[in-house]
mmCIF file of C-alpha atoms in Angstrom:
data_model
loop_
_atom_site.group_PDB
_atom_site.id
_atom_site.type_symbol
_atom_site.label_atom_id
_atom_site.label_comp_id
_atom_site.label_asym_id
_atom_site.label_seq_id
_atom_site.Cartn_x
_atom_site.Cartn_y
_atom_site.Cartn_z
ATOM 1 C CA UNK A 1 -0.391 -0.357 0.082
ATOM 2 C CA UNK A 2 2.992 2.437 0.642
ATOM 3 C CA UNK A 3 4.198 2.015 -2.401
ATOM 4 C CA UNK A 4 1.366 2.970 -3.942
ATOM 5 C CA UNK A 5 0.856 6.083 -2.237
ATOM 6 C CA UNK A 6 4.610 7.114 -3.035
ATOM 7 C CA UNK A 7 3.689 6.583 -7.047
ATOM 8 C CA UNK A 8 0.594 8.507 -6.899
ATOM 9 C CA UNK A 9 2.225 10.882 -4.939
ATOM 10 C CA UNK A 10 5.118 11.028 -7.547
ATOM 11 C CA UNK A 11 2.980 11.059 -10.375
ATOM 12 C CA UNK A 12 0.772 14.049 -8.575
ATOM 13 C CA UNK A 13 4.055 15.970 -8.283
ATOM 14 C CA UNK A 14 4.982 15.376 -11.758
ATOM 15 C CA UNK A 15 1.777 16.356 -13.180
ATOM 16 C CA UNK A 16 1.936 19.579 -11.121
ATOM 17 C CA UNK A 17 5.469 20.217 -12.326
ATOM 18 C CA UNK A 18 4.454 19.845 -15.953
ATOM 19 C CA UNK A 19 1.230 21.840 -16.355
ATOM 20 C CA UNK A 20 2.543 24.646 -13.928
ATOM 21 C CA UNK A 21 4.877 24.720 -16.774
ATOM 22 C CA UNK A 22 2.333 25.250 -19.428
ATOM 23 C CA UNK A 23 0.141 27.604 -17.651
ATOM 24 C CA UNK A 24 3.531 29.763 -16.982
ATOM 25 C CA UNK A 25 3.973 29.245 -20.977
ATOM 26 C CA UNK A 26 0.881 30.462 -22.046
ATOM 27 C CA UNK A 27 0.944 33.348 -19.631
ATOM 28 C CA UNK A 28 3.920 34.724 -21.090
ATOM 29 C CA UNK A 29 2.177 34.757 -24.095
ATOM 30 C CA UNK A 30 1.320 38.591 -25.422
ATOM 31 C CA UNK A 31 -0.602 37.232 -28.241
ATOM 32 C CA UNK A 32 -4.722 37.487 -27.459
ATOM 33 C CA UNK A 33 -6.690 35.318 -28.910
ATOM 34 C CA UNK A 34 -10.380 34.411 -28.979
ATOM 35 C CA UNK A 35 -13.266 33.048 -30.586
ATOM 36 C CA UNK A 36 -16.428 35.340 -30.332
ATOM 37 C CA UNK A 37 -19.799 35.089 -31.349
ATOM 38 C CA UNK A 38 -20.289 38.704 -34.004
ATOM 39 C CA UNK A 39 -23.240 40.480 -35.494
ATOM 40 C CA UNK A 40 -22.829 40.869 -38.751
ATOM 41 C CA UNK A 41 -24.961 43.741 -40.571
ATOM 42 C CA UNK A 42 -25.183 44.864 -44.067
ATOM 43 C CA UNK A 43 -26.993 48.679 -44.464
ATOM 44 C CA UNK A 44 -27.961 48.642 -41.097
ATOM 45 C CA UNK A 45 -30.007 45.162 -41.510
ATOM 46 C CA UNK A 46 -27.993 42.134 -38.595
ATOM 47 C CA UNK A 47 -27.625 39.467 -41.503
ATOM 48 C CA UNK A 48 -26.619 36.933 -39.194
ATOM 49 C CA UNK A 49 -24.499 35.920 -35.981
ATOM 50 C CA UNK A 50 -21.775 33.863 -36.243
ATOM 51 C CA UNK A 51 -18.047 32.663 -34.175
ATOM 52 C CA UNK A 52 -14.922 34.414 -35.757
ATOM 53 C CA UNK A 53 -11.460 33.931 -34.713
ATOM 54 C CA UNK A 54 -9.825 37.464 -33.165
ATOM 55 C CA UNK A 55 -6.313 37.306 -32.634
ATOM 56 C CA UNK A 56 -4.505 40.695 -31.561
ATOM 57 C CA UNK A 57 -7.625 42.602 -32.579
ATOM 58 C CA UNK A 58 -7.561 41.243 -36.275
ATOM 59 C CA UNK A 59 -10.993 39.448 -36.976
ATOM 60 C CA UNK A 60 -10.519 36.417 -38.954
ATOM 61 C CA UNK A 61 -14.130 35.578 -40.485
ATOM 62 C CA UNK A 62 -14.857 32.336 -42.713
ATOM 63 C CA UNK A 63 -15.444 32.807 -46.307
ATOM 64 C CA UNK A 64 -19.008 30.913 -45.708
ATOM 65 C CA UNK A 65 -19.835 33.499 -43.687
ATOM 66 C CA UNK A 66 -18.787 36.757 -46.008
ATOM 67 C CA UNK A 67 -20.454 34.605 -48.552
ATOM 68 C CA UNK A 68 -23.930 34.421 -45.989
ATOM 69 C CA UNK A 69 -23.707 37.369 -45.204
ATOM 70 C CA UNK A 70 -23.168 39.496 -48.457
ATOM 71 C CA UNK A 71 -25.987 37.027 -50.140
ATOM 72 C CA UNK A 72 -22.905 35.612 -52.793
ATOM 73 C CA UNK A 73 -22.368 32.548 -54.183
ATOM 74 C CA UNK A 74 -18.912 30.620 -53.591
ATOM 75 C CA UNK A 75 -17.013 28.661 -54.868
ATOM 76 C CA UNK A 76 -13.264 27.274 -53.788
ATOM 77 C CA UNK A 77 -10.671 26.265 -57.584
ATOM 78 C CA UNK A 78 -7.640 24.766 -54.870
ATOM 79 C CA UNK A 79 -6.023 23.497 -58.228
ATOM 80 C CA UNK A 80 -5.884 27.307 -59.327
ATOM 81 C CA UNK A 81 -5.443 28.767 -55.977
ATOM 82 C CA UNK A 82 -8.783 30.820 -56.408
ATOM 83 C CA UNK A 83 -11.822 31.851 -54.244
ATOM 84 C CA UNK A 84 -15.006 32.873 -56.142
ATOM 85 C CA UNK A 85 -17.768 35.352 -54.901
ATOM 86 C CA UNK A 86 -20.314 35.266 -57.271
ATOM 87 C CA UNK A 87 -20.130 34.728 -61.079
ATOM 88 C CA UNK A 88 -16.876 32.425 -62.238
ATOM 89 C CA UNK A 89 -14.873 34.529 -64.665
ATOM 90 C CA UNK A 90 -14.051 32.772 -67.888
ATOM 91 C CA UNK A 91 -10.568 32.735 -67.736
ATOM 92 C CA UNK A 92 -9.948 30.965 -64.136
ATOM 93 C CA UNK A 93 -5.908 30.461 -64.899
ATOM 94 C CA UNK A 94 -3.768 27.292 -65.396
ATOM 95 C CA UNK A 95 -2.778 25.206 -62.762
ATOM 96 C CA UNK A 96 0.265 24.439 -60.445
ATOM 97 C CA UNK A 97 0.499 21.537 -62.304
ATOM 98 C CA UNK A 98 0.197 23.060 -65.574
ATOM 99 C CA UNK A 99 2.352 25.922 -64.912
ATOM 100 C CA UNK A 100 5.537 23.512 -64.088
ATOM 101 C CA UNK A 101 4.298 21.623 -67.026
ATOM 102 C CA UNK A 102 4.866 24.432 -69.221
ATOM 103 C CA UNK A 103 8.129 25.287 -67.609
ATOM 104 C CA UNK A 104 9.251 21.760 -68.556
ATOM 105 C CA UNK A 105 8.291 22.054 -71.550
ATOM 106 C CA UNK A 106 10.155 25.358 -72.758
ATOM 107 C CA UNK A 107 13.864 25.015 -70.955
ATOM 108 C CA UNK A 108 13.574 21.165 -69.991
ATOM 109 C CA UNK A 109 16.774 21.150 -72.352
ATOM 110 C CA UNK A 110 18.161 23.601 -70.117
ATOM 111 C CA UNK A 111 17.624 21.637 -67.573
ATOM 112 C CA UNK A 112 20.469 19.429 -65.953
ATOM 113 C CA UNK A 113 19.093 15.961 -65.563
ATOM 114 C CA UNK A 114 18.028 15.341 -61.791
ATOM 115 C CA UNK A 115 16.822 19.129 -61.045
ATOM 116 C CA UNK A 116 13.816 19.676 -59.229
ATOM 117 C CA UNK A 117 11.150 21.564 -60.715
ATOM 118 C CA UNK A 118 8.199 23.150 -57.942
ATOM 119 C CA UNK A 119 6.343 25.636 -57.065
ATOM 120 C CA UNK A 120 8.097 28.108 -54.656
ATOM 121 C CA UNK A 121 4.942 30.208 -54.080
ATOM 122 C CA UNK A 122 2.677 32.516 -55.311
ATOM 123 C CA UNK A 123 3.412 36.316 -55.396
ATOM 124 C CA UNK A 124 1.354 39.512 -55.129
ATOM 125 C CA UNK A 125 -0.489 38.676 -58.275
ATOM 126 C CA UNK A 126 -1.310 35.521 -58.483
ATOM 127 C CA UNK A 127 1.063 33.894 -60.517
ATOM 128 C CA UNK A 128 3.300 31.134 -59.842
ATOM 129 C CA UNK A 129 7.085 31.377 -58.729
ATOM 130 C CA UNK A 130 8.943 27.950 -60.223
ATOM 131 C CA UNK A 131 11.713 26.534 -58.439
ATOM 132 C CA UNK A 132 14.464 24.873 -59.997
ATOM 133 C CA UNK A 133 17.258 23.383 -58.320
ATOM 134 C CA UNK A 134 18.773 20.438 -56.434
ATOM 135 C CA UNK A 135 19.877 19.497 -53.509
ATOM 136 C CA UNK A 136 23.568 19.291 -52.879
ATOM 137 C CA UNK A 137 24.901 16.671 -50.013
ATOM 138 C CA UNK A 138 27.514 18.278 -48.033
ATOM 139 C CA UNK A 139 28.171 15.553 -45.895
ATOM 140 C CA UNK A 140 27.116 12.226 -46.514
ATOM 141 C CA UNK A 141 27.038 10.956 -43.127
ATOM 142 C CA UNK A 142 25.141 13.304 -41.547
ATOM 143 C CA UNK A 143 22.630 13.913 -44.622
ATOM 144 C CA UNK A 144 24.213 17.792 -44.623
ATOM 145 C CA UNK A 145 23.982 19.615 -47.752
ATOM 146 C CA UNK A 146 21.982 22.775 -49.242
ATOM 147 C CA UNK A 147 20.088 23.618 -52.764
ATOM 148 C CA UNK A 148 21.532 25.011 -55.650
ATOM 149 C CA UNK A 149 19.402 27.243 -57.657
ATOM 150 C CA UNK A 150 19.361 26.742 -61.387
ATOM 151 C CA UNK A 151 16.786 29.017 -62.391
ATOM 152 C CA UNK A 152 13.237 31.067 -60.519
ATOM 153 C CA UNK A 153 10.851 31.234 -63.069
ATOM 154 C CA UNK A 154 7.113 33.683 -62.876
ATOM 155 C CA UNK A 155 4.550 31.915 -64.937
ATOM 156 C CA UNK A 156 1.355 34.521 -65.252
ATOM 157 C CA UNK A 157 -1.355 32.487 -64.330
ATOM 158 C CA UNK A 158 -4.107 33.722 -66.866
ATOM 159 C CA UNK A 159 -1.799 34.261 -69.994
ATOM 160 C CA UNK A 160 0.482 31.260 -69.445
ATOM 161 C CA UNK A 161 3.282 33.624 -70.085
ATOM 162 C CA UNK A 162 6.999 32.721 -68.779
ATOM 163 C CA UNK A 163 10.035 35.279 -67.400
ATOM 164 C CA UNK A 164 12.761 34.176 -66.305
ATOM 165 C CA UNK A 165 14.749 35.618 -63.398
ATOM 166 C CA UNK A 166 18.180 34.759 -64.904
ATOM 167 C CA UNK A 167 18.327 34.899 -68.463
ATOM 168 C CA UNK A 168 20.686 32.477 -70.040
#
């Protein structure tokens, strides 16, 4: 019986120490995050109440809520990284996979064998930024290494035009 009590006390002590450190870590955080129910009004008329995320005074509202409040259809096209409110445009642009294929088709003969061709990001105009690079292992024992860039390409999402960052 005595060993069970010691085990219980040891477990509670360890648990208390862990919980105390979690509370302290949270207490030390300066970020204010809340979930709040907010009333949404359009031209003075309440449309609905929905839960939103508020982080440091900035509201993050689900797109479905915006669609309901404005009574506008919402369509998501994640292949093209597009969100449509209302009418869908006739030119939705190319997909990320199509942008990669365009770069491979145009520059494939110049790209050294074994190099990777990947979407790196999307710029502020919605264009795809494609990184062509290789991974160079510097230390085979540890696997440490770096990337060596061949080129960066910007592919216009709506015209398909490709611009090289390095002119060869």
